[in-house]
Short mmCIF file of C-alpha atoms and ligand atoms in Angstrom, two decimals:
data_model
loop_
_atom_site.label_atom_id
_atom_site.label_comp_id
_atom_site.label_asym_id
_atom_site.label_seq_id
_atom_site.Cartn_x
_atom_site.Cartn_y
_atom_site.Cartn_z
CA MET A 7 3.34 -11.75 35.67
CA LEU A 8 0.80 -8.97 35.28
CA PRO A 9 3.23 -6.26 34.19
CA ILE A 10 4.59 -8.59 31.51
CA ILE A 11 1.11 -9.30 30.18
CA ALA A 12 0.35 -5.59 30.16
CA ALA A 13 3.56 -4.88 28.28
CA LEU A 14 2.79 -7.57 25.71
CA GLY A 15 -0.66 -6.10 25.31
CA LEU A 16 0.87 -2.74 24.46
CA ILE A 17 3.22 -4.27 21.94
CA SER A 18 0.47 -6.17 20.17
CA THR A 19 -1.65 -3.02 19.97
CA ALA A 20 1.22 -1.10 18.44
CA ALA A 21 1.85 -3.95 16.00
CA ALA A 22 -1.80 -4.11 15.02
CA HIS A 23 -1.30 -2.15 11.81
CA GLY A 24 1.01 -3.31 9.03
CA THR A 25 3.49 -2.89 6.23
CA VAL A 26 4.20 -4.62 2.93
CA ASN A 27 6.65 -7.39 3.73
CA ALA A 28 7.43 -8.44 0.19
CA ILE A 29 6.22 -8.25 -3.37
CA VAL A 30 6.04 -11.10 -5.86
CA VAL A 31 6.30 -10.03 -9.51
CA ASP A 32 5.25 -12.67 -12.03
CA GLY A 33 6.40 -15.31 -9.53
CA THR A 34 9.67 -13.68 -8.43
CA TYR A 35 9.96 -12.71 -4.77
CA TYR A 36 11.44 -9.36 -3.66
CA GLN A 37 11.87 -8.47 -0.03
CA GLY A 38 10.13 -5.28 1.05
CA TYR A 39 11.46 -2.77 3.57
CA ASN A 40 11.22 -3.25 7.31
CA PRO A 41 12.06 -0.42 9.76
CA SER A 42 14.38 -2.82 11.65
CA TYR A 43 16.70 -2.84 8.60
CA GLN A 44 18.16 0.49 9.74
CA TYR A 45 20.11 -1.52 12.32
CA ILE A 46 21.69 -3.83 9.72
CA THR A 47 25.06 -3.00 8.15
CA PRO A 48 25.41 -2.88 5.21
CA ALA A 49 21.90 -1.51 4.70
CA PRO A 50 19.69 -4.05 2.95
CA VAL A 51 18.85 -3.19 -0.65
CA THR A 52 15.11 -3.50 -1.18
CA VAL A 53 12.50 -2.54 -3.77
CA GLY A 54 10.43 -1.12 -0.92
CA TRP A 55 10.80 2.55 0.00
CA LYS A 56 12.58 3.03 3.31
CA ILE A 57 10.53 4.08 6.34
CA PRO A 58 13.00 3.90 9.25
CA GLN A 59 10.89 6.38 11.26
CA ASP A 60 7.98 3.92 11.23
CA LEU A 61 9.27 1.84 14.14
CA GLY A 62 5.88 2.38 15.79
CA ASN A 63 4.16 0.68 12.82
CA THR A 64 1.86 3.63 12.46
CA PHE A 65 -0.46 5.28 9.91
CA ILE A 66 -0.94 8.69 8.28
CA PRO A 67 -4.02 10.56 9.58
CA PRO A 68 -6.14 13.09 7.62
CA ASP A 69 -4.44 16.10 9.24
CA SER A 70 -1.26 14.97 7.44
CA TYR A 71 -2.81 14.64 3.96
CA GLY A 72 -0.97 17.77 2.87
CA SER A 73 2.36 16.56 4.26
CA PRO A 74 5.03 14.63 2.33
CA ASP A 75 4.32 11.69 4.70
CA ILE A 76 1.19 10.84 2.69
CA ILE A 77 3.35 10.12 -0.38
CA CYS A 78 5.07 6.90 0.70
CA HIS A 79 4.46 6.83 4.50
CA LEU A 80 6.23 8.42 7.45
CA GLY A 81 9.50 10.12 6.45
CA ALA A 82 9.86 7.75 3.48
CA THR A 83 13.06 7.82 1.44
CA ASN A 84 13.75 6.23 -1.93
CA ALA A 85 14.08 2.49 -2.38
CA MET A 86 17.58 1.49 -3.47
CA THR A 87 16.56 -0.81 -6.34
CA ALA A 88 13.61 -1.72 -8.54
CA ALA A 89 11.76 -4.88 -9.54
CA ALA A 90 11.76 -5.59 -13.29
CA THR A 91 8.19 -5.87 -14.59
CA LYS A 92 6.20 -5.60 -17.81
CA GLY A 93 2.98 -4.04 -18.93
CA GLY A 94 0.43 -6.70 -17.95
CA SER A 95 2.55 -8.08 -15.08
CA LYS A 96 0.70 -9.10 -11.97
CA ILE A 97 2.21 -7.97 -8.71
CA ASN A 98 1.31 -9.56 -5.40
CA LEU A 99 1.83 -7.32 -2.40
CA GLN A 100 2.24 -9.35 0.80
CA TRP A 101 1.21 -7.51 3.93
CA THR A 102 2.06 -8.39 7.48
CA PRO A 103 -1.10 -9.97 8.96
CA TRP A 104 -3.81 -7.33 8.51
CA PRO A 105 -6.18 -6.75 11.44
CA VAL A 106 -9.78 -7.78 10.64
CA SER A 107 -11.06 -4.62 12.37
CA HIS A 108 -9.16 -2.37 9.95
CA LYS A 109 -11.73 -2.55 7.16
CA GLY A 110 -11.45 -0.27 4.17
CA PRO A 111 -10.41 0.25 0.56
CA VAL A 112 -7.20 -0.92 -1.14
CA ILE A 113 -5.95 1.60 -3.70
CA ASP A 114 -3.00 1.56 -6.12
CA TYR A 115 -1.30 4.36 -8.01
CA LEU A 116 1.69 4.62 -10.33
CA ALA A 117 3.99 7.60 -10.93
CA ASN A 118 6.62 7.81 -13.65
CA CYS A 119 10.00 8.85 -12.20
CA ASN A 120 11.16 10.16 -15.61
CA GLY A 121 14.59 8.88 -14.63
CA PRO A 122 15.82 6.63 -11.81
CA CYS A 123 13.30 6.16 -9.01
CA GLU A 124 16.25 5.55 -6.67
CA THR A 125 17.04 9.27 -6.71
CA VAL A 126 13.79 10.97 -7.73
CA ASP A 127 12.42 13.74 -5.50
CA LYS A 128 9.22 12.17 -4.14
CA ALA A 129 7.49 15.56 -4.07
CA SER A 130 7.80 15.72 -7.88
CA LEU A 131 5.90 12.45 -8.44
CA LYS A 132 2.53 12.72 -10.20
CA TRP A 133 0.33 9.73 -9.54
CA PHE A 134 -2.42 8.07 -11.54
CA LYS A 135 -4.77 5.50 -10.06
CA ILE A 136 -4.62 2.00 -11.51
CA SER A 137 -6.83 0.10 -9.07
CA ALA A 138 -9.36 0.90 -6.36
CA VAL A 139 -11.57 -1.58 -4.50
CA GLY A 140 -13.67 -0.54 -1.53
CA LEU A 141 -16.88 -2.06 -0.21
CA ILE A 142 -17.51 -5.35 -2.02
CA ASP A 143 -20.85 -6.33 -0.51
CA ASN A 144 -22.81 -6.43 2.72
CA SER A 145 -22.36 -10.16 3.36
CA MET A 146 -20.85 -9.57 6.78
CA SER A 147 -21.46 -7.08 9.55
CA ASN A 148 -19.89 -3.68 8.81
CA GLY A 149 -19.48 -4.90 5.23
CA TYR A 150 -17.19 -7.18 3.25
CA TRP A 151 -14.35 -4.92 2.12
CA ALA A 152 -11.22 -5.09 -0.01
CA THR A 153 -9.27 -5.64 3.23
CA ASP A 154 -11.39 -8.73 4.04
CA GLN A 155 -10.52 -10.14 0.61
CA LEU A 156 -6.85 -9.31 1.20
CA ILE A 157 -6.86 -11.13 4.55
CA LYS A 158 -8.56 -14.16 2.98
CA ASN A 159 -5.80 -14.38 0.34
CA ASN A 160 -2.89 -14.70 2.77
CA ASN A 161 -2.81 -10.95 3.41
CA THR A 162 -2.01 -10.44 -0.25
CA TRP A 163 -3.32 -7.98 -2.83
CA THR A 164 -2.79 -8.39 -6.57
CA VAL A 165 -2.48 -5.46 -8.93
CA GLN A 166 -1.89 -5.60 -12.68
CA ILE A 167 0.33 -3.15 -14.54
CA PRO A 168 -1.60 -1.52 -17.41
CA THR A 169 -0.39 -2.64 -20.86
CA SER A 170 -1.11 0.81 -22.32
CA ILE A 171 1.51 2.78 -20.34
CA ALA A 172 4.95 3.66 -21.73
CA THR A 173 8.15 1.91 -20.70
CA GLY A 174 9.78 3.61 -17.72
CA ASN A 175 10.78 3.60 -14.10
CA TYR A 176 7.73 3.96 -11.90
CA VAL A 177 6.88 4.01 -8.23
CA LEU A 178 3.89 1.88 -7.25
CA ARG A 179 2.04 3.45 -4.35
CA HIS A 180 -0.13 0.80 -2.73
CA GLU A 181 -2.43 1.91 0.06
CA ILE A 182 -4.94 0.62 2.57
CA ILE A 183 -7.21 3.08 4.31
CA GLY A 184 -8.43 1.73 7.65
CA LEU A 185 -11.91 3.05 8.39
CA HIS A 186 -12.41 1.55 11.85
CA ALA A 187 -12.21 4.98 13.52
CA ALA A 188 -13.13 7.09 10.47
CA GLY A 189 -16.50 8.12 11.88
CA GLN A 190 -14.52 10.48 14.12
CA PRO A 191 -12.89 13.62 12.70
CA ASN A 192 -9.27 12.84 11.74
CA GLY A 193 -10.00 9.14 12.40
CA ALA A 194 -9.18 7.51 9.04
CA GLN A 195 -5.85 5.66 8.92
CA ASN A 196 -3.86 5.67 5.67
CA TYR A 197 -1.18 3.05 5.16
CA PRO A 198 0.70 3.96 1.96
CA GLN A 199 3.56 1.69 0.90
CA CYS A 200 5.80 2.33 -2.12
CA VAL A 201 7.90 0.04 -4.30
CA ASN A 202 10.05 0.77 -7.34
CA LEU A 203 9.20 -0.93 -10.62
CA ALA A 204 11.22 -0.86 -13.85
CA ILE A 205 8.40 -1.42 -16.36
CA THR A 206 8.95 -2.57 -19.95
CA SER A 207 5.81 -2.01 -21.94
CA SER A 208 4.62 -1.76 -25.53
CA GLY A 209 2.19 1.02 -24.57
CA THR A 210 2.67 4.72 -25.19
CA ASP A 211 0.47 6.40 -22.57
CA ASN A 212 1.91 8.82 -20.08
CA PRO A 213 -1.21 9.45 -17.99
CA ALA A 214 -1.43 12.84 -16.31
CA GLY A 215 -1.19 12.41 -12.56
CA VAL A 216 -1.52 14.50 -9.44
CA PRO A 217 0.73 14.88 -6.37
CA ALA A 218 -0.20 12.58 -3.49
CA THR A 219 -0.54 15.64 -1.25
CA SER A 220 -3.65 16.56 -3.25
CA PHE A 221 -5.38 13.13 -3.19
CA TYR A 222 -7.60 13.37 -0.12
CA LYS A 223 -9.42 15.77 2.16
CA ALA A 224 -10.46 15.05 5.73
CA THR A 225 -14.08 15.70 4.77
CA ASP A 226 -14.21 13.40 1.70
CA PRO A 227 -17.14 10.97 2.03
CA GLY A 228 -14.71 8.05 1.77
CA ILE A 229 -12.48 9.46 4.52
CA LYS A 230 -14.99 10.71 7.10
CA PHE A 231 -17.05 7.51 7.08
CA ASP A 232 -18.89 5.72 9.87
CA LEU A 233 -18.11 2.02 9.47
CA TYR A 234 -20.69 1.16 12.13
CA SER A 235 -23.63 2.96 10.49
CA ALA A 236 -26.21 1.32 8.19
CA PHE A 237 -24.42 2.15 4.91
CA THR A 238 -25.14 0.48 1.56
CA SER A 239 -22.41 2.09 -0.52
CA TYR A 240 -18.96 3.65 -0.21
CA THR A 241 -17.26 6.27 -2.35
CA ILE A 242 -13.56 5.52 -2.83
CA PRO A 243 -11.58 8.74 -2.27
CA GLY A 244 -8.92 10.23 -4.51
CA PRO A 245 -8.64 11.00 -8.23
CA ALA A 246 -10.51 9.09 -10.94
CA LYS A 247 -9.02 5.85 -12.19
CA TYR A 248 -6.83 5.94 -15.32
CA SER A 249 -8.82 4.77 -18.36
CA GLY A 250 -6.26 2.03 -19.11
CA ALA A 251 -6.47 0.51 -15.62
CA LEU A 252 -6.96 -3.27 -15.65
CA SER A 253 -9.10 -5.13 -13.15
CA VAL A 254 -7.79 -8.36 -11.76
CA SER A 255 -9.61 -10.92 -9.67
CA GLN A 256 -8.15 -11.45 -6.22
CA THR A 257 -7.19 -15.07 -5.60
CA MET A 258 -4.96 -17.03 -3.22
CA PRO A 259 -1.43 -16.43 -4.55
CA ALA A 260 0.75 -19.30 -5.72
CA PRO A 261 4.01 -19.72 -3.79
CA PRO A 262 6.83 -17.66 -5.35
CA ALA A 263 8.81 -19.60 -7.97
CA ALA A 264 12.10 -17.72 -7.50
CA THR A 265 13.79 -15.10 -5.35
CA ALA A 266 15.30 -12.02 -6.97
CA THR A 267 19.08 -11.83 -6.84
CA GLY A 268 21.06 -8.74 -5.91
CA VAL A 269 18.48 -7.57 -3.41
CA TYR A 270 18.02 -8.29 0.24
CA SER A 271 16.33 -11.52 1.26
CA VAL A 272 15.64 -12.71 4.78
C1 NAG B 27 1.79 -16.23 2.69
O1 NAG B 27 2.34 -15.18 3.46
C2 NAG B 27 3.54 -15.52 4.15
C3 NAG B 27 3.91 -14.33 5.00
O2 NAG B 27 3.99 -13.15 4.25
C4 NAG B 27 4.62 -15.89 3.16
O3 NAG B 27 5.79 -16.28 3.84
C5 NAG B 27 4.15 -17.02 2.27
O4 NAG B 27 5.10 -17.27 1.26
C6 NAG B 27 2.80 -16.65 1.64
N1 NAG B 27 2.30 -17.76 0.85
C7 NAG B 27 2.13 -17.66 -0.46
C8 NAG B 27 1.54 -18.87 -1.10
O5 NAG B 27 2.40 -16.67 -1.11
CU1 CU B 28 -4.06 -0.38 13.62
#
């Protein structure tokens, strides 16, 4: 029996991180990507960027912040379709159960593909920040963080598409940074997840963005951060938020009203 328990222990440790399972756009459900889909023929068509190398359910550490892996996670390749959305749409991102220990900020960026996101070169994407929530208060030990709020709401985070941006095909880069080991050098754990959105909007802004490989440095105060120290504030890393960013209150999501057709569903 013991070896089996030990093996299970290893599996649950490896599975202790997470990925975005699905997104719900204005009530319509779209399956996300799962690394196991590489074994399915024909390959499932998802709005989530493909991360077949992420079978270990891992994270991107600070010494990879200059690598293309920070863009949309480990070895990510383009999603094969997009979810139709509008300026002002609310998007719920459903994570696999997030570990309570992995406290940290939840950050969202958009990048205009200036063409189809299904074929865009990810290195060419310039991102602008549309949402960033970090430490909310000190109501629990080691702080009450965006991740605690996400866990409370069925492991779901809601982001709203700015109404002021121009119509276009965009990639949404949604990210959790786990700070549970971030007091150590190279200890922060970034979990970026990307989905394609075809956004119809009455806005005209094309916010200037920056490549994801320039977002963070290992020494940023929000990256090298001791979660177990007596902190009272937290500085969210990365570029400043776009002026047209909308803030949305995080609530328990309603069940999806419909499932998207033409894309993979489990
Ligand atoms: C809660 O999350 C589970 C797992 O992701 C999902 O199947 C379920 O639909 C979610 N519930 C709501 C109300 O969104
Ligand atoms: Cu983990």
